[in-house]
Amino acid sequence: PADIFFDLGELKLNGDTGCNIVNGNIYLDHRQSNAVDFSNMGTTRMACPPQIEKQQTAILVALEETATAISDGKDKVMLLSSDGRILMTLVRAQKAE
Protein backbone atom coordinates (compact mmCIF):
# COMPACT_ATOMS: atom_id res chain seq x y z
CA PRO A 1 0.00 0.00 0.00
CA ALA A 2 0.95 3.62 -0.49
CA ASP A 3 0.63 6.23 2.24
CA ILE A 4 0.81 9.94 1.46
CA PHE A 5 0.44 12.44 4.29
CA PHE A 6 -0.57 16.06 3.75
CA ASP A 7 0.41 18.57 6.43
CA LEU A 8 -1.67 21.62 5.54
CA GLY A 9 -0.28 23.60 8.47
CA GLU A 10 3.27 23.23 7.15
CA LEU A 11 2.21 22.96 3.48
CA LYS A 12 4.26 19.78 3.08
CA LEU A 13 3.54 16.30 1.83
CA ASN A 14 5.47 13.14 2.57
CA GLY A 15 4.88 9.47 2.36
CA ASP A 16 5.62 6.20 0.73
CA THR A 17 4.65 5.16 -2.81
CA GLY A 18 4.80 1.48 -1.88
CA CYS A 19 8.53 1.35 -2.57
CA ASN A 20 10.13 4.80 -2.31
CA ILE A 21 9.79 7.78 0.00
CA VAL A 22 8.24 10.94 -1.49
CA ASN A 23 8.42 14.51 -0.16
CA GLY A 24 7.25 17.83 -1.52
CA ASN A 25 5.57 21.17 -0.98
CA ILE A 26 1.87 22.04 -1.20
CA TYR A 27 0.84 25.35 -2.74
CA LEU A 28 -2.74 26.50 -2.22
CA ASP A 29 -3.89 29.29 -4.52
CA HIS A 30 -6.63 31.06 -2.60
CA ARG A 31 -7.47 33.18 -5.65
CA GLN A 32 -9.04 30.11 -7.27
CA SER A 33 -11.54 27.75 -5.67
CA ASN A 34 -9.93 24.44 -4.59
CA ALA A 35 -6.67 25.17 -6.50
CA VAL A 36 -3.67 23.15 -5.35
CA ASP A 37 -0.21 22.46 -6.71
CA PHE A 38 2.45 20.04 -5.51
CA SER A 39 6.01 21.24 -6.11
CA ASN A 40 9.64 20.51 -5.24
CA MET A 41 8.80 16.81 -5.31
CA GLY A 42 11.55 14.37 -4.52
CA THR A 43 11.76 10.62 -4.09
CA THR A 44 14.28 8.06 -3.06
CA ARG A 45 15.46 5.90 -5.98
CA MET A 46 15.30 2.29 -4.81
CA ALA A 47 14.54 -0.37 -7.41
CA CYS A 48 10.95 -1.59 -7.17
CA PRO A 49 9.16 -4.70 -8.44
CA PRO A 50 7.41 -3.94 -11.78
CA GLN A 51 3.88 -3.85 -10.31
CA ILE A 52 4.93 -1.45 -7.55
CA GLU A 53 6.85 0.66 -10.09
CA LYS A 54 3.58 1.11 -12.05
CA GLN A 55 1.79 2.17 -8.85
CA GLN A 56 4.57 4.58 -7.94
CA THR A 57 4.58 6.14 -11.41
CA ALA A 58 0.79 6.56 -11.32
CA ILE A 59 0.96 8.29 -7.92
CA LEU A 60 3.77 10.66 -8.94
CA VAL A 61 2.13 11.56 -12.26
CA ALA A 62 -1.21 12.17 -10.52
CA LEU A 63 0.43 14.52 -8.01
CA GLU A 64 2.27 16.32 -10.81
CA GLU A 65 -0.92 16.80 -12.87
CA THR A 66 -3.15 17.88 -9.97
CA ALA A 67 -4.76 21.31 -10.39
CA THR A 68 -7.66 21.12 -7.91
CA ALA A 69 -8.73 19.10 -4.90
CA ILE A 70 -12.35 18.48 -3.94
CA SER A 71 -13.34 17.11 -0.53
CA ASP A 72 -16.49 15.09 0.14
CA GLY A 73 -16.58 16.86 3.53
CA LYS A 74 -15.74 13.67 5.36
CA ASP A 75 -12.88 11.29 4.67
CA LYS A 76 -12.21 11.54 0.93
CA VAL A 77 -10.50 14.05 -1.36
CA MET A 78 -10.41 13.80 -5.13
CA LEU A 79 -7.40 15.21 -6.96
CA LEU A 80 -8.39 16.53 -10.39
CA SER A 81 -6.48 17.60 -13.48
CA SER A 82 -6.93 21.02 -15.07
CA ASP A 83 -9.51 19.50 -17.44
CA GLY A 84 -11.51 17.97 -14.56
CA ARG A 85 -10.33 14.34 -14.81
CA ILE A 86 -10.16 12.48 -11.51
CA LEU A 87 -6.51 11.58 -11.07
CA MET A 88 -6.64 10.01 -7.63
CA THR A 89 -9.03 9.63 -4.73
CA LEU A 90 -7.43 9.94 -1.32
CA VAL A 91 -8.97 8.29 1.73
CA ARG A 92 -8.15 9.50 5.24
CA ALA A 93 -6.27 6.88 7.22
CA GLN A 94 -8.08 5.62 10.30
CA LYS A 95 -6.45 6.60 13.57
CA ALA A 96 -4.98 3.72 15.51
CA GLU A 97 -6.63 3.22 18.88
Coordinates of N, CA and C in Angstrom, one line a residue, residues 23-61:
N23 N 8.6 13.3 -0.9 CA 8.4 14.5 -0.2 C 8.2 15.6 -1.1
G24 N 7.5 16.7 -0.7 CA 7.3 17.8 -1.5 C 6.5 18.9 -0.8
N25 N 6.3 20.0 -1.5 CA 5.6 21.2 -1.0 C 4.2 21.2 -1.6
I26 N 3.3 21.8 -0.8 CA 1.9 22.0 -1.2 C 1.7 23.5 -1.4
Y27 N 1.2 23.9 -2.5 CA 0.8 25.4 -2.7 C -0.7 25.5 -2.9
L28 N -1.3 26.3 -2.1 CA -2.7 26.5 -2.2 C -2.9 27.9 -2.8
D29 N -3.6 28.0 -3.9 CA -3.9 29.3 -4.5 C -5.3 29.7 -4.1
H30 N -5.3 30.6 -3.2 CA -6.6 31.1 -2.6 C -7.4 32.0 -3.5
R31 N -6.8 32.4 -4.7 CA -7.5 33.2 -5.7 C -8.4 32.3 -6.5
Q32 N -8.2 31.0 -6.5 CA -9.0 30.1 -7.3 C -9.6 29.1 -6.3
S33 N -10.9 28.7 -6.5 CA -11.5 27.7 -5.7 C -10.9 26.4 -5.8
N34 N -10.5 25.8 -4.7 CA -9.9 24.4 -4.6 C -8.6 24.2 -5.3
A35 N -7.9 25.3 -5.7 CA -6.7 25.2 -6.5 C -5.6 24.7 -5.6
V36 N -4.8 23.7 -6.1 CA -3.7 23.1 -5.3 C -2.6 22.8 -6.3
D37 N -1.3 22.9 -5.9 CA -0.2 22.5 -6.7 C 0.8 21.8 -5.8
F38 N 1.4 20.7 -6.3 CA 2.4 20.0 -5.5 C 3.8 20.3 -6.2
S39 N 4.8 20.8 -5.5 CA 6.0 21.2 -6.1 C 7.2 20.7 -5.3
N40 N 8.4 20.9 -5.9 CA 9.6 20.5 -5.2 C 9.6 19.1 -4.8
M41 N 9.0 18.2 -5.6 CA 8.8 16.8 -5.3 C 10.1 16.1 -5.4
G42 N 10.4 15.2 -4.5 CA 11.6 14.4 -4.5 C 11.2 13.0 -4.0
T43 N 11.9 12.0 -4.5 CA 11.8 10.6 -4.1 C 13.1 10.0 -3.9
T44 N 13.1 8.9 -3.1 CA 14.3 8.1 -3.1 C 14.3 7.3 -4.4
R45 N 15.3 6.5 -4.7 CA 15.5 5.9 -6.0 C 15.8 4.4 -5.9
M46 N 15.1 3.7 -4.9 CA 15.3 2.3 -4.8 C 14.6 1.6 -6.0
A47 N 15.2 0.5 -6.4 CA 14.5 -0.4 -7.4 C 13.3 -1.0 -6.8
C48 N 12.2 -1.1 -7.6 CA 11.0 -1.6 -7.2 C 10.5 -2.7 -8.1
P49 N 9.7 -3.7 -7.6 CA 9.2 -4.7 -8.4 C 8.3 -4.0 -9.5
P50 N 8.2 -4.6 -10.7 CA 7.4 -3.9 -11.8 C 6.0 -3.5 -11.4
Q51 N 5.2 -4.3 -10.7 CA 3.9 -3.9 -10.3 C 3.9 -2.6 -9.4
I52 N 4.8 -2.6 -8.5 CA 4.9 -1.5 -7.5 C 5.5 -0.2 -8.3
E53 N 6.3 -0.4 -9.3 CA 6.9 0.7 -10.1 C 5.7 1.3 -10.8
K54 N 4.8 0.5 -11.4 CA 3.6 1.1 -12.0 C 2.8 2.0 -11.1
Q55 N 2.6 1.4 -9.9 CA 1.8 2.2 -8.8 C 2.5 3.5 -8.5
Q56 N 3.8 3.4 -8.3 CA 4.6 4.6 -7.9 C 4.5 5.6 -9.0
T57 N 4.7 5.2 -10.3 CA 4.6 6.1 -11.4 C 3.2 6.8 -11.5
A58 N 2.1 6.0 -11.3 CA 0.8 6.6 -11.3 C 0.6 7.6 -10.2
I59 N 1.1 7.4 -9.0 CA 1.0 8.3 -7.9 C 1.7 9.6 -8.2
L60 N 3.0 9.5 -8.7 CA 3.8 10.7 -8.9 C 3.2 11.5 -10.1
V61 N 2.7 10.8 -11.1 CA 2.1 11.6 -12.3 C 0.8 12.2 -11.8

